[in-house]
Amino acid sequence: MEFQGLLRPHLPYAGAGPLAAGDDLAALGLDSMAVVQLLADIEDGFGVQLPDEILDEATFATVGSLWAAVSVLVGSGADAV
């Protein structure tokens, strides 16, 4: 599963270009309802369970902060955003 491909449908204000690690998820349209669906998609797409202790505002602040949390669980490098 490709992270940006999974993330993009939840970001209604994202342009067509690639997402950058510093892109603000709220500014791209990620709201609380979208977070719930995104969590389910991440867990299904990557076959991981996101622990409650990482489900905070900081994790969902930017593309990079979310990838950093997910990549630890899937065992990849955080530079793959």
mmCIF file of N, CA and C in Angstrom:
data_model
loop_
_atom_site.group_PDB
_atom_site.id
_atom_site.type_symbol
_atom_site.label_atom_id
_atom_site.label_comp_id
_atom_site.label_asym_id
_atom_site.label_seq_id
_atom_site.Cartn_x
_atom_site.Cartn_y
_atom_site.Cartn_z
ATOM 1 N N MET A 1 0.848 -1.183 0.000
ATOM 2 C CA MET A 1 0.000 0.000 0.000
ATOM 3 C C MET A 1 0.887 1.237 0.000
ATOM 4 N N GLU A 2 0.534 2.213 -0.804
ATOM 5 C CA GLU A 2 1.287 3.453 -0.910
ATOM 6 C C GLU A 2 0.626 4.513 -0.020
ATOM 7 N N PHE A 3 1.396 5.098 0.872
ATOM 8 C CA PHE A 3 0.864 6.001 1.892
ATOM 9 C C PHE A 3 0.126 7.197 1.299
ATOM 10 N N GLN A 4 0.736 7.882 0.353
ATOM 11 C CA GLN A 4 0.082 9.063 -0.209
ATOM 12 C C GLN A 4 -1.201 8.698 -0.943
ATOM 13 N N GLY A 5 -1.220 7.562 -1.602
ATOM 14 C CA GLY A 5 -2.431 7.113 -2.281
ATOM 15 C C GLY A 5 -3.554 6.828 -1.305
ATOM 16 N N LEU A 6 -3.212 6.333 -0.145
ATOM 17 C CA LEU A 6 -4.196 6.062 0.896
ATOM 18 C C LEU A 6 -4.672 7.364 1.552
ATOM 19 N N LEU A 7 -3.767 8.299 1.723
ATOM 20 C CA LEU A 7 -4.067 9.546 2.420
ATOM 21 C C LEU A 7 -4.860 10.535 1.563
ATOM 22 N N ARG A 8 -4.520 10.636 0.295
ATOM 23 C CA ARG A 8 -5.070 11.673 -0.586
ATOM 24 C C ARG A 8 -6.605 11.742 -0.619
ATOM 25 N N PRO A 9 -7.348 10.632 -0.663
ATOM 26 C CA PRO A 9 -8.816 10.735 -0.702
ATOM 27 C C PRO A 9 -9.430 11.435 0.520
ATOM 28 N N HIS A 10 -8.683 11.543 1.595
ATOM 29 C CA HIS A 10 -9.176 12.180 2.821
ATOM 30 C C HIS A 10 -8.809 13.662 2.891
ATOM 31 N N LEU A 11 -8.157 14.166 1.848
ATOM 32 C CA LEU A 11 -7.671 15.550 1.829
ATOM 33 C C LEU A 11 -8.305 16.308 0.663
ATOM 34 N N PRO A 12 -9.506 16.831 0.845
ATOM 35 C CA PRO A 12 -10.216 17.460 -0.266
ATOM 36 C C PRO A 12 -9.547 18.715 -0.829
ATOM 37 N N TYR A 13 -8.669 19.354 -0.074
ATOM 38 C CA TYR A 13 -8.028 20.574 -0.555
ATOM 39 C C TYR A 13 -6.604 20.341 -1.061
ATOM 40 N N ALA A 14 -6.192 19.092 -1.151
ATOM 41 C CA ALA A 14 -4.854 18.788 -1.669
ATOM 42 C C ALA A 14 -4.874 18.928 -3.188
ATOM 43 N N GLY A 15 -3.842 19.516 -3.728
ATOM 44 C CA GLY A 15 -3.723 19.631 -5.174
ATOM 45 C C GLY A 15 -3.314 18.301 -5.786
ATOM 46 N N ALA A 16 -3.062 18.329 -7.077
ATOM 47 C CA ALA A 16 -2.714 17.108 -7.797
ATOM 48 C C ALA A 16 -1.258 16.685 -7.593
ATOM 49 N N GLY A 17 -0.411 17.598 -7.163
ATOM 50 C CA GLY A 17 1.003 17.291 -6.993
ATOM 51 C C GLY A 17 1.263 16.424 -5.779
ATOM 52 N N PRO A 18 2.510 16.007 -5.624
ATOM 53 C CA PRO A 18 2.857 15.166 -4.473
ATOM 54 C C PRO A 18 2.698 15.931 -3.159
ATOM 55 N N LEU A 19 2.376 15.189 -2.129
ATOM 56 C CA LEU A 19 2.281 15.765 -0.790
ATOM 57 C C LEU A 19 3.680 15.864 -0.200
ATOM 58 N N ALA A 20 3.919 16.915 0.576
ATOM 59 C CA ALA A 20 5.209 17.100 1.243
ATOM 60 C C ALA A 20 5.061 16.771 2.724
ATOM 61 N N ALA A 21 6.151 16.363 3.339
ATOM 62 C CA ALA A 21 6.134 15.976 4.750
ATOM 63 C C ALA A 21 5.596 17.084 5.645
ATOM 64 N N GLY A 22 5.853 18.331 5.318
ATOM 65 C CA GLY A 22 5.424 19.446 6.147
ATOM 66 C C GLY A 22 4.017 19.950 5.877
ATOM 67 N N ASP A 23 3.314 19.339 4.930
ATOM 68 C CA ASP A 23 1.956 19.784 4.611
ATOM 69 C C ASP A 23 1.027 19.584 5.808
ATOM 70 N N ASP A 24 0.294 20.632 6.154
ATOM 71 C CA ASP A 24 -0.640 20.632 7.282
ATOM 72 C C ASP A 24 -1.911 19.880 6.885
ATOM 73 N N LEU A 25 -2.218 18.815 7.594
ATOM 74 C CA LEU A 25 -3.367 17.981 7.241
ATOM 75 C C LEU A 25 -4.691 18.712 7.425
ATOM 76 N N ALA A 26 -4.827 19.527 8.455
ATOM 77 C CA ALA A 26 -6.069 20.280 8.657
ATOM 78 C C ALA A 26 -6.281 21.277 7.521
ATOM 79 N N ALA A 27 -5.217 21.943 7.096
ATOM 80 C CA ALA A 27 -5.323 22.900 5.996
ATOM 81 C C ALA A 27 -5.703 22.209 4.689
ATOM 82 N N LEU A 28 -5.353 20.935 4.568
ATOM 83 C CA LEU A 28 -5.702 20.165 3.373
ATOM 84 C C LEU A 28 -7.090 19.543 3.481
ATOM 85 N N GLY A 29 -7.792 19.810 4.588
ATOM 86 C CA GLY A 29 -9.175 19.386 4.720
ATOM 87 C C GLY A 29 -9.436 18.189 5.602
ATOM 88 N N LEU A 30 -8.422 17.684 6.286
ATOM 89 C CA LEU A 30 -8.639 16.546 7.177
ATOM 90 C C LEU A 30 -9.355 17.029 8.435
ATOM 91 N N ASP A 31 -10.584 16.557 8.630
ATOM 92 C CA ASP A 31 -11.341 16.919 9.826
ATOM 93 C C ASP A 31 -11.546 15.678 10.688
ATOM 94 N N SER A 32 -12.230 15.847 11.806
ATOM 95 C CA SER A 32 -12.365 14.740 12.758
ATOM 96 C C SER A 32 -13.102 13.544 12.166
ATOM 97 N N MET A 33 -14.078 13.787 11.324
ATOM 98 C CA MET A 33 -14.795 12.675 10.688
ATOM 99 C C MET A 33 -13.880 11.936 9.710
ATOM 100 N N ALA A 34 -13.079 12.685 8.967
ATOM 101 C CA ALA A 34 -12.157 12.066 8.020
ATOM 102 C C ALA A 34 -11.070 11.282 8.744
ATOM 103 N N VAL A 35 -10.659 11.742 9.923
ATOM 104 C CA VAL A 35 -9.641 11.027 10.701
ATOM 105 C C VAL A 35 -10.116 9.621 11.037
ATOM 106 N N VAL A 36 -11.375 9.484 11.415
ATOM 107 C CA VAL A 36 -11.915 8.170 11.771
ATOM 108 C C VAL A 36 -11.824 7.218 10.578
ATOM 109 N N GLN A 37 -12.222 7.686 9.409
ATOM 110 C CA GLN A 37 -12.153 6.842 8.211
ATOM 111 C C GLN A 37 -10.703 6.578 7.813
ATOM 112 N N LEU A 38 -9.857 7.595 7.935
ATOM 113 C CA LEU A 38 -8.441 7.431 7.615
ATOM 114 C C LEU A 38 -7.794 6.380 8.508
ATOM 115 N N LEU A 39 -8.118 6.397 9.788
ATOM 116 C CA LEU A 39 -7.582 5.384 10.709
ATOM 117 C C LEU A 39 -7.945 3.980 10.240
ATOM 118 N N ALA A 40 -9.196 3.791 9.872
ATOM 119 C CA ALA A 40 -9.632 2.480 9.390
ATOM 120 C C ALA A 40 -8.893 2.102 8.113
ATOM 121 N N ASP A 41 -8.716 3.058 7.212
ATOM 122 C CA ASP A 41 -8.013 2.783 5.957
ATOM 123 C C ASP A 41 -6.541 2.448 6.193
ATOM 124 N N ILE A 42 -5.899 3.160 7.108
ATOM 125 C CA ILE A 42 -4.495 2.872 7.432
ATOM 126 C C ILE A 42 -4.375 1.470 8.022
ATOM 127 N N GLU A 43 -5.242 1.158 8.963
ATOM 128 C CA GLU A 43 -5.173 -0.158 9.604
ATOM 129 C C GLU A 43 -5.436 -1.277 8.604
ATOM 130 N N ASP A 44 -6.409 -1.093 7.728
ATOM 131 C CA ASP A 44 -6.701 -2.106 6.708
ATOM 132 C C ASP A 44 -5.604 -2.168 5.646
ATOM 133 N N GLY A 45 -5.179 -1.003 5.177
ATOM 134 C CA GLY A 45 -4.210 -0.942 4.088
ATOM 135 C C GLY A 45 -2.829 -1.446 4.453
ATOM 136 N N PHE A 46 -2.406 -1.184 5.677
ATOM 137 C CA PHE A 46 -1.070 -1.580 6.109
ATOM 138 C C PHE A 46 -1.072 -2.784 7.035
ATOM 139 N N GLY A 47 -2.246 -3.248 7.425
ATOM 140 C CA GLY A 47 -2.332 -4.410 8.308
ATOM 141 C C GLY A 47 -1.751 -4.154 9.683
ATOM 142 N N VAL A 48 -1.979 -2.951 10.199
ATOM 143 C CA VAL A 48 -1.467 -2.578 11.518
ATOM 144 C C VAL A 48 -2.620 -2.136 12.405
ATOM 145 N N GLN A 49 -2.355 -2.068 13.684
ATOM 146 C CA GLN A 49 -3.303 -1.518 14.663
ATOM 147 C C GLN A 49 -2.646 -0.294 15.275
ATOM 148 N N LEU A 50 -3.245 0.868 15.114
ATOM 149 C CA LEU A 50 -2.680 2.086 15.682
ATOM 150 C C LEU A 50 -3.031 2.164 17.164
ATOM 151 N N PRO A 51 -2.032 2.167 18.036
ATOM 152 C CA PRO A 51 -2.303 2.210 19.478
ATOM 153 C C PRO A 51 -2.883 3.560 19.898
ATOM 154 N N ASP A 52 -3.729 3.527 20.901
ATOM 155 C CA ASP A 52 -4.392 4.744 21.383
ATOM 156 C C ASP A 52 -3.404 5.843 21.764
ATOM 157 N N GLU A 53 -2.244 5.472 22.288
ATOM 158 C CA GLU A 53 -1.303 6.492 22.757
ATOM 159 C C GLU A 53 -0.715 7.347 21.636
ATOM 160 N N ILE A 54 -0.820 6.931 20.383
ATOM 161 C CA ILE A 54 -0.325 7.785 19.296
ATOM 162 C C ILE A 54 -1.449 8.536 18.594
ATOM 163 N N LEU A 55 -2.674 8.318 19.016
ATOM 164 C CA LEU A 55 -3.817 8.981 18.385
ATOM 165 C C LEU A 55 -4.054 10.338 19.043
ATOM 166 N N ASP A 56 -3.196 11.289 18.678
ATOM 167 C CA ASP A 56 -3.322 12.632 19.233
ATOM 168 C C ASP A 56 -3.150 13.671 18.134
ATOM 169 N N GLU A 57 -3.343 14.914 18.502
ATOM 170 C CA GLU A 57 -3.282 16.013 17.545
ATOM 171 C C GLU A 57 -1.916 16.113 16.868
ATOM 172 N N ALA A 58 -0.860 15.864 17.591
ATOM 173 C CA ALA A 58 0.485 15.958 17.025
ATOM 174 C C ALA A 58 0.700 14.932 15.914
ATOM 175 N N THR A 59 0.179 13.736 16.082
ATOM 176 C CA THR A 59 0.330 12.693 15.064
ATOM 177 C C THR A 59 -0.342 13.108 13.764
ATOM 178 N N PHE A 60 -1.483 13.786 13.865
ATOM 179 C CA PHE A 60 -2.257 14.166 12.692
ATOM 180 C C PHE A 60 -2.022 15.612 12.261
ATOM 181 N N ALA A 61 -0.913 16.203 12.679
ATOM 182 C CA ALA A 61 -0.612 17.592 12.341
ATOM 183 C C ALA A 61 -0.166 17.744 10.890
ATOM 184 N N THR A 62 0.747 16.902 10.451
ATOM 185 C CA THR A 62 1.297 17.016 9.096
ATOM 186 C C THR A 62 1.372 15.645 8.439
ATOM 187 N N VAL A 63 1.596 15.664 7.144
ATOM 188 C CA VAL A 63 1.795 14.415 6.409
ATOM 189 C C VAL A 63 2.964 13.648 7.021
ATOM 190 N N GLY A 64 4.043 14.348 7.317
ATOM 191 C CA GLY A 64 5.236 13.707 7.869
ATOM 192 C C GLY A 64 5.041 13.137 9.257
ATOM 193 N N SER A 65 4.305 13.843 10.109
ATOM 194 C CA SER A 65 4.094 13.331 11.468
ATOM 195 C C SER A 65 3.222 12.081 11.447
ATOM 196 N N LEU A 66 2.255 12.047 10.558
ATOM 197 C CA LEU A 66 1.419 10.851 10.449
ATOM 198 C C LEU A 66 2.225 9.693 9.880
ATOM 199 N N TRP A 67 3.024 9.962 8.833
ATOM 200 C CA TRP A 67 3.845 8.892 8.262
ATOM 201 C C TRP A 67 4.861 8.374 9.278
ATOM 202 N N ALA A 68 5.430 9.254 10.085
ATOM 203 C CA ALA A 68 6.398 8.820 11.098
ATOM 204 C C ALA A 68 5.762 7.812 12.045
ATOM 205 N N ALA A 69 4.524 8.066 12.453
ATOM 206 C CA ALA A 69 3.830 7.139 13.356
ATOM 207 C C ALA A 69 3.507 5.822 12.659
ATOM 208 N N VAL A 70 3.017 5.909 11.425
ATOM 209 C CA VAL A 70 2.642 4.698 10.684
ATOM 210 C C VAL A 70 3.875 3.878 10.327
ATOM 211 N N SER A 71 4.941 4.539 9.902
ATOM 212 C CA SER A 71 6.126 3.818 9.435
ATOM 213 C C SER A 71 6.777 2.990 10.534
ATOM 214 N N VAL A 72 6.692 3.459 11.773
ATOM 215 C CA VAL A 72 7.217 2.675 12.893
ATOM 216 C C VAL A 72 6.470 1.349 12.986
ATOM 217 N N LEU A 73 5.171 1.405 12.764
ATOM 218 C CA LEU A 73 4.349 0.197 12.871
ATOM 219 C C LEU A 73 4.544 -0.757 11.699
ATOM 220 N N VAL A 74 4.817 -0.212 10.516
ATOM 221 C CA VAL A 74 4.994 -1.079 9.346
ATOM 222 C C VAL A 74 6.458 -1.434 9.105
ATOM 223 N N GLY A 75 7.352 -0.831 9.883
ATOM 224 C CA GLY A 75 8.763 -1.185 9.803
ATOM 225 C C GLY A 75 9.519 -0.569 8.650
ATOM 226 N N SER A 76 9.065 0.590 8.139
ATOM 227 C CA SER A 76 9.777 1.275 7.063
ATOM 228 C C SER A 76 10.427 2.538 7.586
ATOM 229 N N GLY A 77 11.244 3.142 6.754
ATOM 230 C CA GLY A 77 11.876 4.403 7.115
ATOM 231 C C GLY A 77 10.914 5.562 6.992
ATOM 232 N N ALA A 78 11.010 6.522 7.886
ATOM 233 C CA ALA A 78 10.105 7.671 7.903
ATOM 234 C C ALA A 78 10.366 8.642 6.766
ATOM 235 N N ASP A 79 11.389 8.410 5.959
ATOM 236 C CA ASP A 79 11.672 9.318 4.856
ATOM 237 C C ASP A 79 10.917 8.940 3.589
ATOM 238 N N ALA A 80 10.017 7.994 3.658
ATOM 239 C CA ALA A 80 9.321 7.509 2.473
ATOM 240 C C ALA A 80 8.056 8.282 2.146
ATOM 241 N N VAL A 81 7.829 9.434 2.782
ATOM 242 C CA VAL A 81 6.647 10.235 2.477
ATOM 243 C C VAL A 81 6.793 10.676 1.079
#
